[in-house]
Short mmCIF file of C-alpha atoms in Angstrom, two decimals:
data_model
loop_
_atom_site.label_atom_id
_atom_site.label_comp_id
_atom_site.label_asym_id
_atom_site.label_seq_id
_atom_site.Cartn_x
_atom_site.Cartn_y
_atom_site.Cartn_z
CA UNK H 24 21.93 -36.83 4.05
CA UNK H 25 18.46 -34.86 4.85
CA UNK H 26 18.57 -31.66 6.29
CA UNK H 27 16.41 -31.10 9.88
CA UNK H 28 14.71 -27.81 9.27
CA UNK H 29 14.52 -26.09 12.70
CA UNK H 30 11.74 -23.61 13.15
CA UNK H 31 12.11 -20.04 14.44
CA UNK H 32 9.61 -18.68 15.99
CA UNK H 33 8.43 -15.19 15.33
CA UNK H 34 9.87 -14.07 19.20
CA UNK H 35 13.17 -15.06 17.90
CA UNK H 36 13.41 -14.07 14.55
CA UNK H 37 12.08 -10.50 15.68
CA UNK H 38 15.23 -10.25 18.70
CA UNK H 39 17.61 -11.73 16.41
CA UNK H 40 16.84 -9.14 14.05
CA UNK H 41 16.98 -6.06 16.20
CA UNK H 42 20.38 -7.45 17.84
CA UNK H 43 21.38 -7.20 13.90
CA UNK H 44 20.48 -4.10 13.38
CA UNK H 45 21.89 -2.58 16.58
CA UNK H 46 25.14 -4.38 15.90
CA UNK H 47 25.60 -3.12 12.13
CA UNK H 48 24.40 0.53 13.06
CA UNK H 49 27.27 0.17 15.58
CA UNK H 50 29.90 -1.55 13.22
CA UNK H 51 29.26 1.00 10.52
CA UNK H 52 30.01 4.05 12.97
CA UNK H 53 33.27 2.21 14.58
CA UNK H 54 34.22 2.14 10.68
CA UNK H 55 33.01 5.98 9.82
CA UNK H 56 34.88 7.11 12.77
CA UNK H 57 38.10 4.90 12.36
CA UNK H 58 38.23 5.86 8.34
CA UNK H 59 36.53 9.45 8.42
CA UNK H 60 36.66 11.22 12.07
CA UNK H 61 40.42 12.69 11.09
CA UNK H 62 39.78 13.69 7.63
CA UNK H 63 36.73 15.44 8.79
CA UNK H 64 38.30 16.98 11.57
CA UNK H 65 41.38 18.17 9.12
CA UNK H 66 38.82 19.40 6.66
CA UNK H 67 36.71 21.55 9.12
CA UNK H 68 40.35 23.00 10.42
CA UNK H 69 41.21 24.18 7.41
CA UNK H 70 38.00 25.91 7.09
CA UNK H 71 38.27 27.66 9.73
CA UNK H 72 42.19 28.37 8.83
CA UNK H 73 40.60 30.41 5.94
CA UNK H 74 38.44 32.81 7.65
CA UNK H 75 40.72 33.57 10.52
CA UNK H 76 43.64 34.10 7.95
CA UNK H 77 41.14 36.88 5.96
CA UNK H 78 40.72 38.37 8.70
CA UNK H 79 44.10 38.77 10.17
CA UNK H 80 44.80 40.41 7.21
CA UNK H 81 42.31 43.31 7.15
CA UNK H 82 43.39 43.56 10.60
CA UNK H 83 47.18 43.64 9.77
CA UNK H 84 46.81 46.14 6.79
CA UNK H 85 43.54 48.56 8.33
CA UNK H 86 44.64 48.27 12.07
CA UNK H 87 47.83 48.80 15.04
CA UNK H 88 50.35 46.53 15.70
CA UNK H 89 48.91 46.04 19.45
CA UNK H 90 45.18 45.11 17.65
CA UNK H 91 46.62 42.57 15.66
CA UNK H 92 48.66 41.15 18.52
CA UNK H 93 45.32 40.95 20.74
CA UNK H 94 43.91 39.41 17.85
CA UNK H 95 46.79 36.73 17.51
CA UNK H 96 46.40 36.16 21.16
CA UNK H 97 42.41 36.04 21.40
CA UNK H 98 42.62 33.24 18.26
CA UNK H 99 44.93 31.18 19.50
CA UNK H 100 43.49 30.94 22.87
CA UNK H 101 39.67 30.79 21.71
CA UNK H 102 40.58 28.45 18.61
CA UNK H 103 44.31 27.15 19.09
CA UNK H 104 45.47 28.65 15.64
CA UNK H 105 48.82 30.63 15.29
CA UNK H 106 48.93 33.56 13.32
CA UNK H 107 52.48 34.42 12.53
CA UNK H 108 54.01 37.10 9.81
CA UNK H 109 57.40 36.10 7.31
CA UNK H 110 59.69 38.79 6.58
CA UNK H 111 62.19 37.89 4.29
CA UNK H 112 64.06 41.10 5.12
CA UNK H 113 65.59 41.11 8.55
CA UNK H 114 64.39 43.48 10.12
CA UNK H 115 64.65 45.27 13.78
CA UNK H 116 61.39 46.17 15.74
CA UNK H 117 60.86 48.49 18.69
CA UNK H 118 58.90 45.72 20.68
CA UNK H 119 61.49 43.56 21.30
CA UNK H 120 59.18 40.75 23.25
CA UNK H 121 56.92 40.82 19.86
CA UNK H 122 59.60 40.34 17.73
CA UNK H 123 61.10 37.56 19.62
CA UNK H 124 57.63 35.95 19.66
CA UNK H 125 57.70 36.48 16.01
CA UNK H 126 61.08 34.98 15.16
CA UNK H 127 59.89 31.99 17.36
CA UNK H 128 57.42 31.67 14.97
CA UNK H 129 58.83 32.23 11.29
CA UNK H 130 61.59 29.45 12.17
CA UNK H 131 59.03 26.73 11.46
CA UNK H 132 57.18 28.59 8.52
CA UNK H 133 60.40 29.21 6.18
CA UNK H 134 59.95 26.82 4.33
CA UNK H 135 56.10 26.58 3.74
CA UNK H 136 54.49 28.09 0.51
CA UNK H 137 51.75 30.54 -0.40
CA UNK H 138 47.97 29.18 -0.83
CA UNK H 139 48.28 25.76 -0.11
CA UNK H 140 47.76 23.74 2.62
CA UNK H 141 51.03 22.02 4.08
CA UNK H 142 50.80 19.63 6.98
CA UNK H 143 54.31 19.03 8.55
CA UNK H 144 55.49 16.21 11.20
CA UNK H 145 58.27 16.86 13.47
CA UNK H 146 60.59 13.79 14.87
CA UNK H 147 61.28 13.79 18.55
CA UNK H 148 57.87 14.83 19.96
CA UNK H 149 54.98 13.59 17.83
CA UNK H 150 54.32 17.16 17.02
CA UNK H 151 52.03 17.24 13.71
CA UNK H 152 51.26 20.70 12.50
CA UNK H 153 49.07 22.06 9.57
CA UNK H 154 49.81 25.57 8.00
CA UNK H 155 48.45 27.69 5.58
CA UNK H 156 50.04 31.15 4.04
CA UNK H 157 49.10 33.70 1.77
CA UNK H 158 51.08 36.97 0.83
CA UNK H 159 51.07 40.00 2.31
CA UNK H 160 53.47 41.96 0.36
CA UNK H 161 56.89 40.88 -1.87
CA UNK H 162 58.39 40.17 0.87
CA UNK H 163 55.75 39.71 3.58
CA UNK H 164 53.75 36.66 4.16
CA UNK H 165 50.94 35.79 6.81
CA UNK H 166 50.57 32.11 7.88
CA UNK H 167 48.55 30.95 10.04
CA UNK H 168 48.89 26.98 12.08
CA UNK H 169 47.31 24.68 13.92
CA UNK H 170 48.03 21.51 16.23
CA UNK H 171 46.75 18.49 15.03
CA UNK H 172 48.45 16.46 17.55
CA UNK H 173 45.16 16.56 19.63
CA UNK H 174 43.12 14.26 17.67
CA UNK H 175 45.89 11.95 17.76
CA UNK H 176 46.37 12.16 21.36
CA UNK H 177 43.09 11.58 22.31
CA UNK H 178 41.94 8.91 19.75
CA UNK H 179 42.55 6.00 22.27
CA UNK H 180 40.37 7.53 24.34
CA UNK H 181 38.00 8.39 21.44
CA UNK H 182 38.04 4.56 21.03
CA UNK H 183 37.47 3.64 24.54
CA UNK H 184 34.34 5.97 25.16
CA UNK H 185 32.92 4.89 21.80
CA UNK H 186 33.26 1.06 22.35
CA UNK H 187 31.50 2.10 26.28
CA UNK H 188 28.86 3.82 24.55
CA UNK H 189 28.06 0.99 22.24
CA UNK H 190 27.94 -1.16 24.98
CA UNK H 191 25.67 0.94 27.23
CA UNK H 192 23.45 1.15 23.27
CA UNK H 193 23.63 -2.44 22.78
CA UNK H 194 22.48 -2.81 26.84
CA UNK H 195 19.70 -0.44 26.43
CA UNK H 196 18.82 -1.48 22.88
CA UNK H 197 18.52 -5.44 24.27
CA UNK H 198 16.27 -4.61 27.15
CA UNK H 199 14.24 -2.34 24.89
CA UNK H 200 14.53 -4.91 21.92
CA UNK H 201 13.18 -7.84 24.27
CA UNK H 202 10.37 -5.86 26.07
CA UNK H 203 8.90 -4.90 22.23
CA UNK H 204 9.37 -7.92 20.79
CA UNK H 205 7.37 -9.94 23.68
CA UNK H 206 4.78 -6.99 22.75
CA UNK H 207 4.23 -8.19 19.69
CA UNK H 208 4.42 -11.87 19.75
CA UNK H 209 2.01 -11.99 22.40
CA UNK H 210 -0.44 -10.16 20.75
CA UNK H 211 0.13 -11.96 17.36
CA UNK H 212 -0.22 -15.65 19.39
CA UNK H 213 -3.32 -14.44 20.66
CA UNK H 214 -4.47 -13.20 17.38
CA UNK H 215 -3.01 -16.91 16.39
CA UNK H 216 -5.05 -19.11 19.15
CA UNK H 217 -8.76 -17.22 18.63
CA UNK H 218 -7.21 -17.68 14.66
CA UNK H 219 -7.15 -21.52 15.28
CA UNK H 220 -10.56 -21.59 17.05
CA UNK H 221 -12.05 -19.86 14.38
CA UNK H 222 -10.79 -22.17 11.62
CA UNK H 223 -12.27 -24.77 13.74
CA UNK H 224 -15.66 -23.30 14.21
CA UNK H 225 -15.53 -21.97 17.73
CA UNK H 226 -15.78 -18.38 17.25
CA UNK H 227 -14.44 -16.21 20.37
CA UNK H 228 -15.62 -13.19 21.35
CA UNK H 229 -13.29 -10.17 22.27
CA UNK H 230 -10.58 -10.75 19.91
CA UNK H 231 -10.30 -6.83 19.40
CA UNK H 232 -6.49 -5.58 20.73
CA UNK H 233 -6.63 -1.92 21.53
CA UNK H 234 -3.73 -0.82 19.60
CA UNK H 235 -3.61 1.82 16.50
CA UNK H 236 -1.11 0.14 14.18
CA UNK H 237 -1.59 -2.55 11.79
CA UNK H 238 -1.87 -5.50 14.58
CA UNK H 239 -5.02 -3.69 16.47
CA UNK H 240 -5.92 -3.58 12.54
CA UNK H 241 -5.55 -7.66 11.81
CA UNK H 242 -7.57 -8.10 15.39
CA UNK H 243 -10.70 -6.07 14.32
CA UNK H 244 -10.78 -7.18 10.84
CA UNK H 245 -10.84 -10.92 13.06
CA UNK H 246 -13.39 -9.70 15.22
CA UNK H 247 -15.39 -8.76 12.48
CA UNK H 248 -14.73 -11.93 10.60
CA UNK H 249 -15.57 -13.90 13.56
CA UNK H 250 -18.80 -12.37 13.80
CA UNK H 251 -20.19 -13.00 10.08
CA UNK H 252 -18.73 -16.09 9.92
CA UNK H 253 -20.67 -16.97 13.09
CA UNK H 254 -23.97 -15.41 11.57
CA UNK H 255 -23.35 -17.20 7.84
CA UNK H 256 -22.54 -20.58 9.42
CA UNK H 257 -26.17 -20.31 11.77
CA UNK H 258 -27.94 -18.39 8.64
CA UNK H 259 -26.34 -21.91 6.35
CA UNK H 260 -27.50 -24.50 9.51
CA UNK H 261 -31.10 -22.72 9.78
CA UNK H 262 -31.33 -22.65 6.12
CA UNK H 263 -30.25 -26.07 5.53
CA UNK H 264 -32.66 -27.30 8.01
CA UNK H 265 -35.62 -25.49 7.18
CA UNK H 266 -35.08 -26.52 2.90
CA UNK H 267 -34.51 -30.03 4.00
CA UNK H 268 -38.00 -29.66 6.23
CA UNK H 269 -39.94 -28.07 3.06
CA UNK H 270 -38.48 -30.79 0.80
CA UNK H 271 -39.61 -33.81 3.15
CA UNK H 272 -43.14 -32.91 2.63
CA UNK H 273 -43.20 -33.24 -0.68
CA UNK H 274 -41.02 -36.05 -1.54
CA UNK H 275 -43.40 -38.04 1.12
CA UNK H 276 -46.39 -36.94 -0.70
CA UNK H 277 -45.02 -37.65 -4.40
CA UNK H 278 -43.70 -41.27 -2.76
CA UNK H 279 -47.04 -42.28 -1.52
CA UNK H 280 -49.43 -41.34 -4.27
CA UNK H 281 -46.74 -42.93 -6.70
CA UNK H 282 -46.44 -46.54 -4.66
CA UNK H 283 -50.37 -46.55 -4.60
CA UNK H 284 -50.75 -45.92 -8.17
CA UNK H 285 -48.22 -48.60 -8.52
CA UNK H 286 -49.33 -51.31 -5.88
CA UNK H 287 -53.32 -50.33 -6.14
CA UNK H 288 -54.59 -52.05 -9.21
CA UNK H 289 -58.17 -50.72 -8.45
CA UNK H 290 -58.22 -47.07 -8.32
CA UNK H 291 -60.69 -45.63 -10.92
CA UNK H 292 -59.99 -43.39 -13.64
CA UNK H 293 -60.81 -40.10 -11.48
CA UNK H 294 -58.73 -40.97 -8.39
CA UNK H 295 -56.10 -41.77 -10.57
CA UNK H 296 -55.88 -38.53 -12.18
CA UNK H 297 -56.21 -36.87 -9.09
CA UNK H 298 -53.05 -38.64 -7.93
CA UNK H 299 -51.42 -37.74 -10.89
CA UNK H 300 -52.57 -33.72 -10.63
CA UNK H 301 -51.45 -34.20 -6.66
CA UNK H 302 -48.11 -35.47 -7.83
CA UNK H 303 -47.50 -32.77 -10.26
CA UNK H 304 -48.79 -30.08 -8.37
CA UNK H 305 -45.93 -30.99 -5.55
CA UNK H 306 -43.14 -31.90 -8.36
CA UNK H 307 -43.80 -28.07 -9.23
CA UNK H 308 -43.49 -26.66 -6.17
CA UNK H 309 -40.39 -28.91 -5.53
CA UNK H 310 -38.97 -27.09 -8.79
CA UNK H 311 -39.91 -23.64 -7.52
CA UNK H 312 -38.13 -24.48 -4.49
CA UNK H 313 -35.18 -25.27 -6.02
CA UNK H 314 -35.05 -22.53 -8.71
CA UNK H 315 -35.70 -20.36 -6.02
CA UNK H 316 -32.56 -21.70 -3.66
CA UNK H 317 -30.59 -21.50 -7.18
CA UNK H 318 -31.49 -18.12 -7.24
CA UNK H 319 -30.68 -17.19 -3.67
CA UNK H 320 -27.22 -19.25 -3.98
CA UNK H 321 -26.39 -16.96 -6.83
CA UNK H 322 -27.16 -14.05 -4.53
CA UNK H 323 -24.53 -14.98 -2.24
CA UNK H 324 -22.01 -16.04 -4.82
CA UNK H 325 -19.01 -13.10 -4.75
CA UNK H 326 -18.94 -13.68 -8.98
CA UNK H 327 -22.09 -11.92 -8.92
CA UNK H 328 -21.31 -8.69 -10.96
CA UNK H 329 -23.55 -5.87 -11.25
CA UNK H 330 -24.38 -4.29 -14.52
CA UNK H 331 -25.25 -1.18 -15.69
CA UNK H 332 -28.25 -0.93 -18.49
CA UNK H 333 -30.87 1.50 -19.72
CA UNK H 334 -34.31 -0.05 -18.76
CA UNK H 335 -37.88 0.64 -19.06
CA UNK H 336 -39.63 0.19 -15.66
CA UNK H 337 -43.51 0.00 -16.90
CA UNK H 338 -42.49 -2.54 -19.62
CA UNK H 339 -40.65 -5.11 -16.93
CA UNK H 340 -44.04 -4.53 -14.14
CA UNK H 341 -46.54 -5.26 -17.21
CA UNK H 342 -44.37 -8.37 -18.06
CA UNK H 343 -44.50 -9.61 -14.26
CA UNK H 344 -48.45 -8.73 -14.19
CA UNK H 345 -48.50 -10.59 -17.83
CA UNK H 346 -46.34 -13.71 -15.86
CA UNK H 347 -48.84 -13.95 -12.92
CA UNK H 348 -52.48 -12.83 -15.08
CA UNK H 349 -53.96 -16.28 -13.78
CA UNK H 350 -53.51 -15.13 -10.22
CA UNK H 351 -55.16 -11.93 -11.06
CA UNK H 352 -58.04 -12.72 -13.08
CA UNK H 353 -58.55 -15.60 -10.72
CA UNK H 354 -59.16 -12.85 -7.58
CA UNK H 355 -60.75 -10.41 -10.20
CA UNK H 356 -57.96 -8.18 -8.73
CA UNK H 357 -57.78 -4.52 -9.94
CA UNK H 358 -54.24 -3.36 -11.25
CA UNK H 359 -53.81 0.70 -10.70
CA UNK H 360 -50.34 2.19 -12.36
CA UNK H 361 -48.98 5.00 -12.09
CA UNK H 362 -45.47 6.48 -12.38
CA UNK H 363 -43.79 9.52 -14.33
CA UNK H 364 -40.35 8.34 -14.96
CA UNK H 365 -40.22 5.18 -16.67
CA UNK H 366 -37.02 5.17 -18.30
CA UNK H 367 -34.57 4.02 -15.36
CA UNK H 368 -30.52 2.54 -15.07
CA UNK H 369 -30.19 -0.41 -13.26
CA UNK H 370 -29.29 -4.13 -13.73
CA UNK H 371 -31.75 -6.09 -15.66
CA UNK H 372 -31.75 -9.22 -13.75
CA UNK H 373 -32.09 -7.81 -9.97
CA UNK H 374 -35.00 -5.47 -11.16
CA UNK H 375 -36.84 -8.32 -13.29
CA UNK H 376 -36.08 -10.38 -9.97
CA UNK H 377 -37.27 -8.07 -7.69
CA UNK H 378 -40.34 -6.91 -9.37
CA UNK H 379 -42.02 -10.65 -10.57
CA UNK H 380 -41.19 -11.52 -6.54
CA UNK H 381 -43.43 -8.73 -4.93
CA UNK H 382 -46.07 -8.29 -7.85
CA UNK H 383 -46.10 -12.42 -7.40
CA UNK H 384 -46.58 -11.60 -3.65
CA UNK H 385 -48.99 -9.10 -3.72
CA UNK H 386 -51.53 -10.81 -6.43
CA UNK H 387 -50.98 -14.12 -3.67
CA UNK H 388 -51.88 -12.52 -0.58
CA UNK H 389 -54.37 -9.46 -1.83
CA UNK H 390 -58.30 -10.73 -1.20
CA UNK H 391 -60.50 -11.51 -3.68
CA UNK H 392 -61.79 -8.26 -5.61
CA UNK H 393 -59.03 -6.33 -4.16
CA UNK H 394 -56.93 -3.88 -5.58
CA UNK H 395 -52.62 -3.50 -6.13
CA UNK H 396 -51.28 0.18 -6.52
CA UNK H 397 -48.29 0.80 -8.59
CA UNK H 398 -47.48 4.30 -8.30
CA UNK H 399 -44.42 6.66 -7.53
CA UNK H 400 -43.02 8.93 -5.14
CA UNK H 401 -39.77 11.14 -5.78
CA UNK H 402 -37.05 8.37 -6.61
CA UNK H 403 -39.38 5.59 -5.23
CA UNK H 404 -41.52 3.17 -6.50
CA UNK H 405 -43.89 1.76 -4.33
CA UNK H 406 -46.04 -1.78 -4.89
CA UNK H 407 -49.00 -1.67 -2.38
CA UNK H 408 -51.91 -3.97 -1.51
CA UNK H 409 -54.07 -5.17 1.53
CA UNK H 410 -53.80 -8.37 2.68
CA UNK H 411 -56.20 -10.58 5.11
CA UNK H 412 -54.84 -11.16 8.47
CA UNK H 413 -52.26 -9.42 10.92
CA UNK H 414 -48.40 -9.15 10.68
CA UNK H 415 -48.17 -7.64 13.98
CA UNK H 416 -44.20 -8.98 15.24
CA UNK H 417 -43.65 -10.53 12.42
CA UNK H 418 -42.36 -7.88 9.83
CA UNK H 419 -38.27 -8.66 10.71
CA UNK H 420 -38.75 -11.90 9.90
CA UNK H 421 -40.46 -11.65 6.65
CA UNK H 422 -37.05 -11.31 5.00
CA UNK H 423 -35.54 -14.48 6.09
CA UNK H 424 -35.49 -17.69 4.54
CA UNK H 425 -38.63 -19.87 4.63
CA UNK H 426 -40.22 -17.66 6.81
CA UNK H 427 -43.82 -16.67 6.48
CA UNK H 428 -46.56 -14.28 7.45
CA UNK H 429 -49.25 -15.54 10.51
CA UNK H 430 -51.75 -14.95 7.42
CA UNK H 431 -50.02 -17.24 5.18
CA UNK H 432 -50.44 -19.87 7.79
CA UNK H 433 -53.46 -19.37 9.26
CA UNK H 434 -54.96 -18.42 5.26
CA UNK H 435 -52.89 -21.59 3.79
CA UNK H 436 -51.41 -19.80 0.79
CA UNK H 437 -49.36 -21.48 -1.25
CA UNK H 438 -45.22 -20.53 -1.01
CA UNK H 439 -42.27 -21.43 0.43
CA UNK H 440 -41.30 -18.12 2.55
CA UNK H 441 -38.62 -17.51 -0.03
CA UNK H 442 -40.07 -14.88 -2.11
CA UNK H 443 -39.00 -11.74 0.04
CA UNK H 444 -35.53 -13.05 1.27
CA UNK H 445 -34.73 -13.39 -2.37
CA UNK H 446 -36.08 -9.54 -3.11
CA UNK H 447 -33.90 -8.67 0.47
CA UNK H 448 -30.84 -10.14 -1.36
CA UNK H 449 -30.83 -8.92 -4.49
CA UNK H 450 -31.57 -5.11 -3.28
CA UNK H 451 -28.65 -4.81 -0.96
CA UNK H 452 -26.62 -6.57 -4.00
CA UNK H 453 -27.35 -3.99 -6.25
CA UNK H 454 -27.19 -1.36 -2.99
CA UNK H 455 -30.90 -0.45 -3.67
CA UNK H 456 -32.35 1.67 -1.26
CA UNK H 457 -36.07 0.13 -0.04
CA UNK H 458 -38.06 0.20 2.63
CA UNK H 459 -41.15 -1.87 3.73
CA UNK H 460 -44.11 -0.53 5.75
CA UNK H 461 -46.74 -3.21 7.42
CA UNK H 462 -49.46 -0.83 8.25
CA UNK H 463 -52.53 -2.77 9.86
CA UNK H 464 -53.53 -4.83 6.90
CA UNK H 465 -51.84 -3.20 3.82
CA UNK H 466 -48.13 -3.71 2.89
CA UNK H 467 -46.41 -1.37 1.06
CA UNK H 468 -42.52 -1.91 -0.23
CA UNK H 469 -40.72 1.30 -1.55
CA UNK H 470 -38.12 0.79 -3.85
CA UNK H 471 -35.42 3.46 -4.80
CA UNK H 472 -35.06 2.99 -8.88
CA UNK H 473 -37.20 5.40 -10.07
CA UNK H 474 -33.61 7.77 -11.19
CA UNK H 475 -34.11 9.39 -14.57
CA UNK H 476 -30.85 8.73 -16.94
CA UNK H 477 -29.25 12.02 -18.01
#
């Protein structure tokens, strides 16, 4: 026999709760009060029996017989406790209604010992009494008593007014159970719906809920994931589109020059080779392509962890200058260095990265005969040559992928646009400070690594 599993939703299971709670809060004090409301009552009695019977008897011993009568008199009407005296020598008293009032009293107290609580019952009317004596003298004794009929008198009605207020509690506690509880399911199904059109690629706007607990939390942390997702999933479609566009080219060029080496039994000797050099030269720009989207994938990759190491910042920019000599002593370009600190902490592979893309850069786009300054400033190093051309409105978009400089276009240099978005990536990965600054026709990038280790 298979069981139908019947989902709750959250409205539900939220009421149901609260109902739950209100109706154990109010079980458990029905219970306290049924098992605990007389013994508690009895106890703080009995506390009370104590002080007043101290004091009746500094009053008794230090004070007149008419003081400690108004002080019988004020207790028993402010707290309903009798103070009476046993004699056990009869005795005859000039105030005869006192004594009778007395006599009254020691009938019911003959019996009862000293220092210890004794609580009495008395057939025929209910009557339940508690007493208390201590001695006065060998043959004086002060006790003092107190009704504890009352709480039994009045615990149907004690009952009665506690089962009203629950119900006026559980009334209130509904109505304010219900009105939260919609409260929060709504807000969580919308947080649910813009949820769903997220996970389907719709991204909605406004999903913020202006509340300061953890929900408004959940719909800000949405909002924001909303928004990068939305920026990731264009930057992914722009950047597939534009690698698939660079690729094209040079698949089509490595296709044709291959089928008419293959089909074209008459090309000479030279054209042949320069098919061969044509299809090389494109099969390593394809590879530069792809190392360079390897490298930009590993960028993005969240296992990317930054390291710590001691480096030497003129040995890594004479290895990148040593990497890319062709490009310089093809231009006849002049190489100027100059930095104090040189000893630096950083992580190897970002600042090897960084550097071999914009000394690479600058030795590609610097004229012939011109010159690249490597110098620093404070914290900063700075890589700075002129170029030919204009970047005027196109700076912000030097650091996205397979974009590229007017000058690069209009000049034909060789690249893929992926040089600086790769520099871009690894600096804010290893939270590197930098700055570039396009002025006219030089370019300048600053680059906070210059810190001396301790």
């Amino acid at each position: 026999m298979s069981l139908i599993k019947v989902r709750v939703n959250l409205f539900t299971k939220i009421f149901g709760f609260s109902i739950f709670i209100i109706l154990t809060t109010l079980f458990i004090n029905y219970i306290f009060n049924a098992i605990f409301l007389e013994k508690f009552y009895i106890y703080r009695k009995k506390e009370l029996m104590l002080k007043v019977i101290k004091n009746a008897e500094v009053i008794y011993k230090t004070q007149s017989d008419d003081d400690f009568e108004n002080y019988i008199y004020d207790i028993k009407e402010s707290m309903g406790i009798d103070i009476d005296i046993r004699n056990s020598r009869k005795s005859h008293m000039k105030n005869g209604h006192s004594m009778m009032g007395m006599m009254r009293r020691n009938s019911s107290i003959e019996n009862i010992p000293y220092n210890e609580f004794v609580d009495k019952e008395f057939l025929g009317n209910d009557a339940r009494i508690l007493y208390y004596g201590e001695e006065l003298t060998p043959d004086k004794g002060i006790f003092v008593s107190t009704s504890l009929s009352v709480i039994q008198a009045h615990s149907h009605e004690s009952n009665v007014f506690n089962i009203m207020t629950a119900l006026i509690a559980l009334i209130i506690s509904l109505g304010s159970g219900l009105i939260f509880s919609k409260r929060i399911t709504k807000d969580i199904s919308s947080l649910n719906e813009k949820a769903n059109k997220i996970a389907k690629l719709d991204f909605p706007k406004n999903i913020e809920i202006d509340r300061d607990d953890e929900i408004g939390d959940l719909s800000r942390n949405l909002e924001k994931m909303s928004k990068e997702l939305s920026t990731s999933i264009g930057n992914l479609k722009s950047f597939v589109s534009n690698a698939s566009h660079e690729l094209r080219t040079p698949i089509a060029v490595i296709c044709s020059h291959a089928t008419a080496l293959l089909e074209d039994k008459q090309i000479n000797e030279k054209d042949r080779r320069k098919y061969y050099e044509i299809i090389l030269k494109v099969g390593n720009e394809m590879k530069e392509l792809i190392e360079n989207l390897l490298t930009l994938s590993k960028l993005d990759s969240t296992v990317f962890k930054i390291k710590n190491e001691n480096l030497n910042i003129r040995d890594i920019v004479e290895d990148a200058l040593e990497k890319y000599d062709i490009l310089e002593l093809e231009k006849d370009i002049t190489i100027k260095m100059k930095f104090k600190t040189e000893k630096i902490v950083g992580d190897s592979r970002i600042i090897k990265l960084v550097i071999n893309n914009l000394i690479q850069n600058a030795l590609k786009y610097s004229d012939i005969g011109g010159e690249i300054d490597i110098f620093q400033e404070e914290e900063f190093l700075l890589i700075k040559n002129k170029f030919k051309g204009n970047l005027d409105g196109d700076k912000a978009k030097l650091f996205q992928p397979f974009a590229r400089g007017k000058n690069a276009e209009e000049f034909k240099f060789d690249g893929m646009g992926l040089g600086l978005s790769i520099v871009d990536k690894a600096l804010k990965l290893a939270a590197i400070e930098y700055n570039l600054i396009v002025d006219e026709n030089t370019f300048t990038m600053k680059l906070k690594i210059l810190k001396t280790i301790d």
